[in-house]
Short mmCIF file of C-alpha atoms in Angstrom, two decimals:
data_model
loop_
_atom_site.label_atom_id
_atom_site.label_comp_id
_atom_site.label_asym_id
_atom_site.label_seq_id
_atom_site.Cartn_x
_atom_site.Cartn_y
_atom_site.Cartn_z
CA UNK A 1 -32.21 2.08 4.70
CA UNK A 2 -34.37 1.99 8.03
CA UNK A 3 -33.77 5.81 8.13
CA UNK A 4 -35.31 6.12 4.54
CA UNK A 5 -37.77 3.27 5.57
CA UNK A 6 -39.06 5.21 8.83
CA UNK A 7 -39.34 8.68 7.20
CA UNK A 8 -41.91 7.34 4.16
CA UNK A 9 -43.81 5.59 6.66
CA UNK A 10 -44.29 8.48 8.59
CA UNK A 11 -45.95 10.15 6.07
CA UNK A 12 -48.80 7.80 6.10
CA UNK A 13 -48.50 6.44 10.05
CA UNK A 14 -47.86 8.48 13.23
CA UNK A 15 -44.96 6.22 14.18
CA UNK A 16 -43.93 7.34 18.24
CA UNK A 17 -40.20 7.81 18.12
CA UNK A 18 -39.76 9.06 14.95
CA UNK A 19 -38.67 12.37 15.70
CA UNK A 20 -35.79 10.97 17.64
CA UNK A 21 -34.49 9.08 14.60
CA UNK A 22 -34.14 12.66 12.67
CA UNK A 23 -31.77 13.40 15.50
CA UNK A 24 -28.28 13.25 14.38
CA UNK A 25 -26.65 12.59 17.74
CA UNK A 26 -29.87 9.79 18.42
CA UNK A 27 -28.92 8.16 15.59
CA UNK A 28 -24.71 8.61 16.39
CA UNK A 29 -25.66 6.86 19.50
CA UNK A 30 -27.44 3.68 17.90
CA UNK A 31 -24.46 3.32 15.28
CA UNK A 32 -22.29 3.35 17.93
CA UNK A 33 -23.73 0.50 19.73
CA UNK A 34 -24.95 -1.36 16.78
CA UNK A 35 -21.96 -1.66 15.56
CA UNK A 36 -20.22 -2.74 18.47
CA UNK A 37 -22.59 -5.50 18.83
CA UNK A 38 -21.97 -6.87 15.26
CA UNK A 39 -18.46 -6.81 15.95
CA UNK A 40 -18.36 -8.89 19.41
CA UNK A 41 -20.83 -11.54 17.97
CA UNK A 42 -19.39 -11.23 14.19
CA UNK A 43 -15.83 -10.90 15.20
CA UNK A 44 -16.33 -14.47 17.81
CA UNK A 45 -17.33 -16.40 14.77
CA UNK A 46 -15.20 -15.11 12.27
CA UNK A 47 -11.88 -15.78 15.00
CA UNK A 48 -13.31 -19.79 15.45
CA UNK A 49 -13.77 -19.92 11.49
CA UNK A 50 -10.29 -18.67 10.89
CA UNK A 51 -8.73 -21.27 13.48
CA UNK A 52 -10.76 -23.68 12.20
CA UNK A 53 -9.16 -23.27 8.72
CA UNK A 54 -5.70 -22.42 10.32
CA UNK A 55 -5.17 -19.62 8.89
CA UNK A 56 -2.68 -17.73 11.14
CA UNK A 57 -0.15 -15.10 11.00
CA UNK A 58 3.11 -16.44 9.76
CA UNK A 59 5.95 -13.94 11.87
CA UNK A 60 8.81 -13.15 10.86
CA UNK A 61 11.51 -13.65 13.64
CA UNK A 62 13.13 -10.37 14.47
CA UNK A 63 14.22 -11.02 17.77
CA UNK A 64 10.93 -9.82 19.68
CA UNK A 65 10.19 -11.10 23.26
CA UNK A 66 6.66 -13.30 22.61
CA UNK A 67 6.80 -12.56 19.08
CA UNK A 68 7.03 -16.19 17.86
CA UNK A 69 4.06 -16.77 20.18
CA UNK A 70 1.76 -15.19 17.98
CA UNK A 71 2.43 -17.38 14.80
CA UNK A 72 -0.84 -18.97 14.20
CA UNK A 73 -3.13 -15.87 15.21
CA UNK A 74 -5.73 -15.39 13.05
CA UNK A 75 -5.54 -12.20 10.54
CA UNK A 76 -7.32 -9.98 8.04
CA UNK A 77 -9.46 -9.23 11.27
CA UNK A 78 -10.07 -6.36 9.72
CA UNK A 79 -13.50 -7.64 7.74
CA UNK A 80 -14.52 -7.62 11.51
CA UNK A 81 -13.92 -3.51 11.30
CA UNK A 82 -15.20 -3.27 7.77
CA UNK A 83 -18.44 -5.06 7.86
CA UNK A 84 -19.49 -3.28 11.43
CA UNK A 85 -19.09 -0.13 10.13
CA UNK A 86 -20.96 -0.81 7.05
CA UNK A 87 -23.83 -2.23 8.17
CA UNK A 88 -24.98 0.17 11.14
CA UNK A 89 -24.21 3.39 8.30
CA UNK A 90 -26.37 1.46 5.79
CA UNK A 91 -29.20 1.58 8.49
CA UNK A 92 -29.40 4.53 10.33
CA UNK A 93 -27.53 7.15 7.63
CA UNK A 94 -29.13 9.28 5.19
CA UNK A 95 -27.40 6.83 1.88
CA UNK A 96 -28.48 9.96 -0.35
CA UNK A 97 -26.03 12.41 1.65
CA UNK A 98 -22.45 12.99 -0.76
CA UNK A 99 -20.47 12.60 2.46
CA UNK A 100 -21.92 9.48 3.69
CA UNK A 101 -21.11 8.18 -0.38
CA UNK A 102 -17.69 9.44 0.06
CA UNK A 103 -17.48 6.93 2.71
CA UNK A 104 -18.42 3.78 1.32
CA UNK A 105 -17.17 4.18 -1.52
CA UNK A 106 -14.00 4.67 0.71
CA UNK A 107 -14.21 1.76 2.76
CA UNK A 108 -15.20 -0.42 0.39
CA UNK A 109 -11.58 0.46 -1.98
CA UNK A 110 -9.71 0.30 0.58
CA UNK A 111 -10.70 -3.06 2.16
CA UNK A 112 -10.58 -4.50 -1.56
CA UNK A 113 -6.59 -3.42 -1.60
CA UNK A 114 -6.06 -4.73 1.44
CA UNK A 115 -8.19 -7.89 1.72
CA UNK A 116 -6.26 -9.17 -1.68
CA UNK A 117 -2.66 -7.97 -0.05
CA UNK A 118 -3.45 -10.51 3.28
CA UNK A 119 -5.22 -12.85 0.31
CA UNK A 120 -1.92 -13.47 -1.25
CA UNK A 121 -0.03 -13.41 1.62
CA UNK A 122 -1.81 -15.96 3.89
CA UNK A 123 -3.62 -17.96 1.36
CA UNK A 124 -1.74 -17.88 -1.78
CA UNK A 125 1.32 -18.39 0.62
CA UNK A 126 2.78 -15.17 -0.87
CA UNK A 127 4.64 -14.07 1.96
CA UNK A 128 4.96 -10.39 -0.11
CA UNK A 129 1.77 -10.02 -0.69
CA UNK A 130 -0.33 -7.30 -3.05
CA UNK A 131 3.35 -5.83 -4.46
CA UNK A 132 3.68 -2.33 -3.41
CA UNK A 133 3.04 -0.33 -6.32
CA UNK A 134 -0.34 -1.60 -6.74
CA UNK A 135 -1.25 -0.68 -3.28
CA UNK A 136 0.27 2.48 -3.85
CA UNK A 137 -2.23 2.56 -7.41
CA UNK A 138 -5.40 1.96 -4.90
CA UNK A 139 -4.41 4.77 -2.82
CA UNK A 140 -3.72 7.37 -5.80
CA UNK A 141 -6.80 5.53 -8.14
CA UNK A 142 -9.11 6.53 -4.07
CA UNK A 143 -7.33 9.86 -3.76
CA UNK A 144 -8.33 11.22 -7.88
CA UNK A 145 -12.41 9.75 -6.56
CA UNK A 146 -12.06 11.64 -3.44
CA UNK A 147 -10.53 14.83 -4.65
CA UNK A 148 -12.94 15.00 -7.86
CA UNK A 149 -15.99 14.53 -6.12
CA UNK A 150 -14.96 17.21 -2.99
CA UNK A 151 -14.36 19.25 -5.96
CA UNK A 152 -16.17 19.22 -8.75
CA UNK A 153 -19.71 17.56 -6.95
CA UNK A 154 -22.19 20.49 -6.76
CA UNK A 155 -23.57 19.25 -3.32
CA UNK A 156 -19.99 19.52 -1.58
CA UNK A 157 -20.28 23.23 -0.75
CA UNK A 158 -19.52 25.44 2.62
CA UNK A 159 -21.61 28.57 3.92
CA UNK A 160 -19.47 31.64 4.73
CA UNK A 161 -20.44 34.05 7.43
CA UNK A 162 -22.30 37.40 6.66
CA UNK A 163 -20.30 40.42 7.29
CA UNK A 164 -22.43 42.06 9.48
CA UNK A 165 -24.46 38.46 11.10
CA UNK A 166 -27.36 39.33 13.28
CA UNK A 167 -26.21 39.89 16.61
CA UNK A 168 -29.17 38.49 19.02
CA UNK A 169 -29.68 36.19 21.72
CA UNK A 170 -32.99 34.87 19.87
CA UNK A 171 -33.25 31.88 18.00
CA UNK A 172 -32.23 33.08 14.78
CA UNK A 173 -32.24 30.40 11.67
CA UNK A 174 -29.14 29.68 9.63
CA UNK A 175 -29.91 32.20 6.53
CA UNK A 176 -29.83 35.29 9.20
CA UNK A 177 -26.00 34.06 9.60
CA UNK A 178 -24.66 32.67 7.01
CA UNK A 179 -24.84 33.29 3.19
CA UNK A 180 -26.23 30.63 1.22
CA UNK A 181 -24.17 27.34 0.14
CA UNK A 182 -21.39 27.61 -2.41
CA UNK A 183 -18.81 25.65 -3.52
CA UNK A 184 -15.36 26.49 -1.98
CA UNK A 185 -11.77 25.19 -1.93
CA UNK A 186 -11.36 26.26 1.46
CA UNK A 187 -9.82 24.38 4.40
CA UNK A 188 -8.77 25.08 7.93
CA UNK A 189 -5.53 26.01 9.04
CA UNK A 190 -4.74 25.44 12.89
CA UNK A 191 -3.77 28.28 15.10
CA UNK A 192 -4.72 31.06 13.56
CA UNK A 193 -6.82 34.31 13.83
CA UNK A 194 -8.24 34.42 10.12
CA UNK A 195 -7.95 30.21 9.59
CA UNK A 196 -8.82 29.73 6.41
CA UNK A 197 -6.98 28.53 3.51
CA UNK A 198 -8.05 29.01 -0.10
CA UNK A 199 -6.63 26.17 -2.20
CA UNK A 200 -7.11 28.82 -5.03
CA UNK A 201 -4.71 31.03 -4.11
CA UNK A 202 -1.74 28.44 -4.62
CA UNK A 203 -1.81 29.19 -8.06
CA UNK A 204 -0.83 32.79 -6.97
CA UNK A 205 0.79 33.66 -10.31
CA UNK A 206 -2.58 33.30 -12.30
CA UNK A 207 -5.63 35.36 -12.25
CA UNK A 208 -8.12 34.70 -9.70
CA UNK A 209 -10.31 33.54 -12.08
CA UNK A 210 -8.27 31.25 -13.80
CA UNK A 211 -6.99 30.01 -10.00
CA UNK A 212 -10.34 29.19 -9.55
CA UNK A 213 -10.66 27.00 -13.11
CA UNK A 214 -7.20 24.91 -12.65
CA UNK A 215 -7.14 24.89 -8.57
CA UNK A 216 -8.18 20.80 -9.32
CA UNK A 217 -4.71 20.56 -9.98
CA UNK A 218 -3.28 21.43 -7.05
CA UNK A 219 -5.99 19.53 -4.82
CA UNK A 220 -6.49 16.76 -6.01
CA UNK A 221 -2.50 15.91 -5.71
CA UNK A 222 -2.95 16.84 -1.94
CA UNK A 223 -5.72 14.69 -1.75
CA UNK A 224 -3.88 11.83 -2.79
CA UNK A 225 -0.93 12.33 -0.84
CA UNK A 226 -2.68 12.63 2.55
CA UNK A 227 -4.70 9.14 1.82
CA UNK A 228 -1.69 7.37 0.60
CA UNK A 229 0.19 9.01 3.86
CA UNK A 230 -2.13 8.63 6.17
CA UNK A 231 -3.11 4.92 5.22
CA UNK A 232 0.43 3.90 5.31
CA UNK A 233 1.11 5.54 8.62
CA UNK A 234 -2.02 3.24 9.91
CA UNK A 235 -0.12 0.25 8.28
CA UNK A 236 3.08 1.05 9.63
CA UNK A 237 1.66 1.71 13.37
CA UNK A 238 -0.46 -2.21 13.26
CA UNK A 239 2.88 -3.93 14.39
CA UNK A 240 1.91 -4.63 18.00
CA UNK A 241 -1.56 -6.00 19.67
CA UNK A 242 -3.87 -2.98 20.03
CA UNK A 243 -1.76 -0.01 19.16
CA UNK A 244 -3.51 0.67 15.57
CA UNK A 245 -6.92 0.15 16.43
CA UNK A 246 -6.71 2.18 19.84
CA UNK A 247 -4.86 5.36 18.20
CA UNK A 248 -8.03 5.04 15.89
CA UNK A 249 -10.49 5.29 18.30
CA UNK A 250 -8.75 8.57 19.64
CA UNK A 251 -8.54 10.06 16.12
CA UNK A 252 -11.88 9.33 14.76
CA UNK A 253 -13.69 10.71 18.16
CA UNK A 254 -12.02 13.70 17.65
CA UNK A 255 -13.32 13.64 14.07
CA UNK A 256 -16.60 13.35 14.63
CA UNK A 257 -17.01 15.80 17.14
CA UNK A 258 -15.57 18.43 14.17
CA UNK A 259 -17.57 16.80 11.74
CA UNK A 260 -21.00 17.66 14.84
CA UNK A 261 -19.48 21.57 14.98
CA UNK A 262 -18.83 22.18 11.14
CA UNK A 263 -22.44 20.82 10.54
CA UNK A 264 -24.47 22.85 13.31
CA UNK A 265 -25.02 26.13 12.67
CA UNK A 266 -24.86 27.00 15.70
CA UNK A 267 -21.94 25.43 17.07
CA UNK A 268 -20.22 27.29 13.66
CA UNK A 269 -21.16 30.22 14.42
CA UNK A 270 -20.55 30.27 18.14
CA UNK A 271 -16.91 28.96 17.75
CA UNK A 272 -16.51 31.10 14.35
CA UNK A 273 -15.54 28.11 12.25
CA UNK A 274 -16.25 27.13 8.57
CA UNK A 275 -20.11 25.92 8.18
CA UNK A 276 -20.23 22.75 5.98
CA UNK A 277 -24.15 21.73 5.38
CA UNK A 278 -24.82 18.06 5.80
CA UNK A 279 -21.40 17.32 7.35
CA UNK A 280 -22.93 16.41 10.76
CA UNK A 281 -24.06 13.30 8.67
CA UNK A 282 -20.34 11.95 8.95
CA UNK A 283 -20.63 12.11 12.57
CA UNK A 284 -23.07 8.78 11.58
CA UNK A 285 -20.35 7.04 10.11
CA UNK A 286 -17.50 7.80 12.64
CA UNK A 287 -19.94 6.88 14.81
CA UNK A 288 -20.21 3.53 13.68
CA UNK A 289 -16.43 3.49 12.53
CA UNK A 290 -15.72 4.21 16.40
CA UNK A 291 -17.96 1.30 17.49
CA UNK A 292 -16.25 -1.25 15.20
CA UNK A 293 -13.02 -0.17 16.55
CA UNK A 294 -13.84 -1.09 19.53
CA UNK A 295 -15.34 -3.96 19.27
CA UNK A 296 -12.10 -4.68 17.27
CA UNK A 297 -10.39 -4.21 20.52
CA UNK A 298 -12.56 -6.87 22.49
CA UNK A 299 -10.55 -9.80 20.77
CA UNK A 300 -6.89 -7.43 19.67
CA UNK A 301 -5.64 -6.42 22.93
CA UNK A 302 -2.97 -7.91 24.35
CA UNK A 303 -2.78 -10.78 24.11
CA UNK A 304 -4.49 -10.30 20.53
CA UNK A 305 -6.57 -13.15 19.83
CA UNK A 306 -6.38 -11.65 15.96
CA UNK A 307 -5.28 -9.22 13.76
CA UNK A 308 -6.63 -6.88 11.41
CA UNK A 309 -4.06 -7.16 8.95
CA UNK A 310 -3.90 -4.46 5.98
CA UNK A 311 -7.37 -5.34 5.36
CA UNK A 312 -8.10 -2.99 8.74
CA UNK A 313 -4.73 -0.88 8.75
CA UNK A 314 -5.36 0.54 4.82
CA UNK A 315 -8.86 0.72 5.33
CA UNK A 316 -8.62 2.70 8.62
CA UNK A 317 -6.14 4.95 7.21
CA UNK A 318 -7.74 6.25 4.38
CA UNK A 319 -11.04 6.44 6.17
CA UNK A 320 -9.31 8.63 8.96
CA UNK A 321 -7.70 10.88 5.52
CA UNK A 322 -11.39 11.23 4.15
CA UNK A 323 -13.39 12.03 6.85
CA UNK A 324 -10.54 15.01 7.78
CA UNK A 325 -10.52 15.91 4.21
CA UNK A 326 -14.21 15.58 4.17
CA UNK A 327 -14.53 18.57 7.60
CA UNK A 328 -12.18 20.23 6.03
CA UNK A 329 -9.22 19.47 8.75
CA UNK A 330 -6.87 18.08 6.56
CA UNK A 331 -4.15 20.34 8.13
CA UNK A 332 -4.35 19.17 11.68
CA UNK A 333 -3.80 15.26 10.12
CA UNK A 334 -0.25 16.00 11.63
CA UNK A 335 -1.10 17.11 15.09
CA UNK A 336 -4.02 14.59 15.10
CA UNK A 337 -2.24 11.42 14.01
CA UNK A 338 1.11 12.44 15.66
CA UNK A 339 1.45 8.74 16.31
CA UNK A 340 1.26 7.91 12.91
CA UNK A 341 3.45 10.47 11.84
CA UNK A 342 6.52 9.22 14.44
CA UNK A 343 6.23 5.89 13.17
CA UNK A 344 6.50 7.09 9.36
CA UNK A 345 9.34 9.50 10.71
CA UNK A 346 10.97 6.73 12.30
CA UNK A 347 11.32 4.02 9.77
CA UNK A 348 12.27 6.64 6.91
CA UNK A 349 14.98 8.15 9.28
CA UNK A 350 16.35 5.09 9.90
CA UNK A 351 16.40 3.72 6.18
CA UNK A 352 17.40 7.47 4.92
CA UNK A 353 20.36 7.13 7.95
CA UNK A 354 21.32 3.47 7.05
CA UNK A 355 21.43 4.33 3.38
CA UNK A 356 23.62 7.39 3.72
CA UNK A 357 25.87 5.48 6.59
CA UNK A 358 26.69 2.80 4.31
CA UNK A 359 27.42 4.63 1.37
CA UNK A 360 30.04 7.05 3.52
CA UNK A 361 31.79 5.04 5.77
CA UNK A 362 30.67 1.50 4.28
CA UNK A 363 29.30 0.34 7.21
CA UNK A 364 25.28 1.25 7.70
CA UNK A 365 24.40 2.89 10.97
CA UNK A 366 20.93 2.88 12.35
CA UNK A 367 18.99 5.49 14.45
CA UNK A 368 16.88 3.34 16.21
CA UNK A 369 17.22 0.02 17.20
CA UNK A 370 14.66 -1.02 15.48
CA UNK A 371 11.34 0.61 13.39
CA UNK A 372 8.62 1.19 13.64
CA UNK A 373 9.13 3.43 16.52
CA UNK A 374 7.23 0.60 18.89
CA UNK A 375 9.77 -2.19 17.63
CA UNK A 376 12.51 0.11 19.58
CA UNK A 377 11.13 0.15 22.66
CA UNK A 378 10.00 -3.63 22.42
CA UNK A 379 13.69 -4.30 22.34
CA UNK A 380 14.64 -1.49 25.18
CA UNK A 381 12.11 -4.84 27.10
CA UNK A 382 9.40 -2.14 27.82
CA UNK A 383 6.09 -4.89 27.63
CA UNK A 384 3.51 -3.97 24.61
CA UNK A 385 1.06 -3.43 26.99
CA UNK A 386 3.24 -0.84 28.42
CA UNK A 387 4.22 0.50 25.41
CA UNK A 388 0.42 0.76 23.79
CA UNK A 389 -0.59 2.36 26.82
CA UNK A 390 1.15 5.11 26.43
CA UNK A 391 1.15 5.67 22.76
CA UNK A 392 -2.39 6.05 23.62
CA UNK A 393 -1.87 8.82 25.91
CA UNK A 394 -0.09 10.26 23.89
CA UNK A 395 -2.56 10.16 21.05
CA UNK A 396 -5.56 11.70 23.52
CA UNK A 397 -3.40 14.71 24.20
CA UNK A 398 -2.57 14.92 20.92
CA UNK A 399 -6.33 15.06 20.07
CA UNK A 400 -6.86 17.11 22.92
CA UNK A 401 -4.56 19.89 21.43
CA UNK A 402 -6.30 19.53 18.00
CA UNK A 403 -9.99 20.01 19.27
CA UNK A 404 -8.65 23.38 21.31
CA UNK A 405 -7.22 24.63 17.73
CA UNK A 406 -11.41 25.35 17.38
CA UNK A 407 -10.54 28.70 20.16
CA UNK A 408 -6.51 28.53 19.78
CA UNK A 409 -5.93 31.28 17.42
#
């Protein structure tokens, strides 16, 4: 709104500074601290208010060292995440831009699902919470917006390269490089020469007209598994103080930096990558998403002074799915969120093992000693500190390797 509020004025006023507010990374940079300020000052209030109410986590005693030390902590911390990342986007992004829509629209879903699972849980004293096929009915009921507007909305379009691009070392404009915008069903595949992937073409036994006129129903089932994967991956990884919010950071920096390539020209055509027009606008929002995280942080690490509860972990999930989904990276989700992934892996290993176990030799066996993946090294007595640590650097080479796909080929 102050975006939209400083551009009419400067129709009528020569306002000083106005050109820097037109800059996308200017205006990255003010999200990111914005944001970050809202969180320290809203998140300090909103811990006292909780305490003041008392209500605290009630934990579940699974034999964790310090676990029963947290009962009591304040949750659903993740308003703290929700409302930071709102606000900032509301002032400094361009509201009209598709992507930016995407977004809150996103945000705003998947905080709903998750604010009424920790309602009923902490509140209504329903230690189950939201049961988990409605959650699962959020996800799939985001995933059909999502995938219908990337692909049916007329604005959601790429911009191929020419065949035979000007080849200068003058400024050249976008139109001398690229041809103009069109809607696509491409996405990027990692690691290879000619890294495109035409959603089209999985309905290989039709014409390639008629690919073209039913490829919604191939996508928009993708779409909706990767936000329903993705978000639960995020819920399954919020078991110990820090872990889910600090992998998040990692992920959504690298993120926005594709979202800054895909939606220069320049930076497209230099590193030969798909051109998506107005996607730099997401690097707003991650922007601001990044800030909140961290201010998140401030009052999560150990020892967490409260948690975001599946208010944050949904939310941050499926905001991590769209934005991919939105820079067409979708396919580097596993590479990217590797931490993610091993906790999934883990805990359906060792219910797929246990399961199997018990029905052979009538005793169940179990992989791990206990999952998530960070439960089993709680209980080999590495500290969580210890153990977030280096999840973490884990998850920065892991985003390392996904930025270098951009020349990896």
């Amino acid at each position: 709104m102050l975006y939209h509020l400083l551009e009419y004025l400067s129709t009528y006023f020569d306002i000083p500074g106005i050109n820097m507010m037109r800059s996308t990374t200017f205006r990255a940079a003010i999200t990111v601290i914005t944001s970050l300020l809202i969180a320290l000052i809203f998140g300090k209030r909103m811990i006292n208010y909780l305490r003041k109410m008392q209500y605290g986590e009630i934990v579940r005693d699974l034999g964790l060292a310090g676990q029963k030390e947290k009962e009591g902590t304040p949750t659903m911390g993740g308003l703290i995440i929700i409302i930071s990342t709102i606000v900032p986007v509301l002032l400094f992004a361009k509201l009209d831009n598709i992507y930016i829509i995407i977004l809150l629209i996103s945000t705003v879903w998947m905080g709903v699902i998750g604010f009424l699972d920790d309602y009923l849980k902490y509140y209504r004293k329903n230690k189950d919470g939201l049961a988990g096929r409605f959650k699962v009915l959020g996800q799939v009921g985001l995933g059909v917006i999502v995938g219908s507007i990337m692909y049916f909305n007329d604005n959601v379009t790429i911009r191929e390269k020419m065949e035979n691009p000007i080849n200068t070392t003058e400024r050249v404009s976008s139109n001398e490089l690229f041809k103009p915008a069109a809607q696509s069903n491409k996405t990027t595949i990692p690691f290879f020469k000619n890294n495109e992937l035409d959603y089209d073409s999985l309905l290989f036994w039709m014409e390639p007209e008629e690919a073209a006129k039913y490829a919604w129903l191939v996508f928009i089932p993708i779409v909706i598994f990767i936000i329903t994967a993705v978000s639960n991956g995020a819920n399954l990884t919020d078991g110990i103080d820090g872990l889910a919010a600090g992998s998040s950071v990692i992920i959504v920096g690298a993120l926005a930096l594709f979202a800054w390539v895909s939606g220069n020209f320049i930076f497209a055509n230099y590193l030969n990558i798909m051109y998506i027009p107005n996607a730099e606008e997401v690097m707003i929002f991650s922007g601001a998403f990044i800030g909140a995280l961290i201010g998140f942080l401030w009052y999560n690490t150990y020892p967490a002074q409260i948690f975001m509860g599946d208010t944050g972990s949904l939310t941050i999930g499926g905001l991590i799915a769209v934005i991919a989904i939105i820079v067409r990276k979708e396919l580097l989700l596993p590479i990217l969120c590797g931490i993610f992934v091993a906790e999934s892996l883990s805990v359906m290993m060792q219910v797929s093992y246990f399961k199997y176990t018990k029905k052979k030799f009538g005793e169940g066996k179990r992989i791990f000693l206990m999952s998530p993946l960070h439960h089993h090294f709680q209980l080999q007595k590495y500290h969580e500190s210890k153990i977030v640590n280096r999840f973490l650097i884990v998850g920065f080479m892991l985003a390392i390797l996904a930025i270098i796909t951009l020349k990896i080929r």
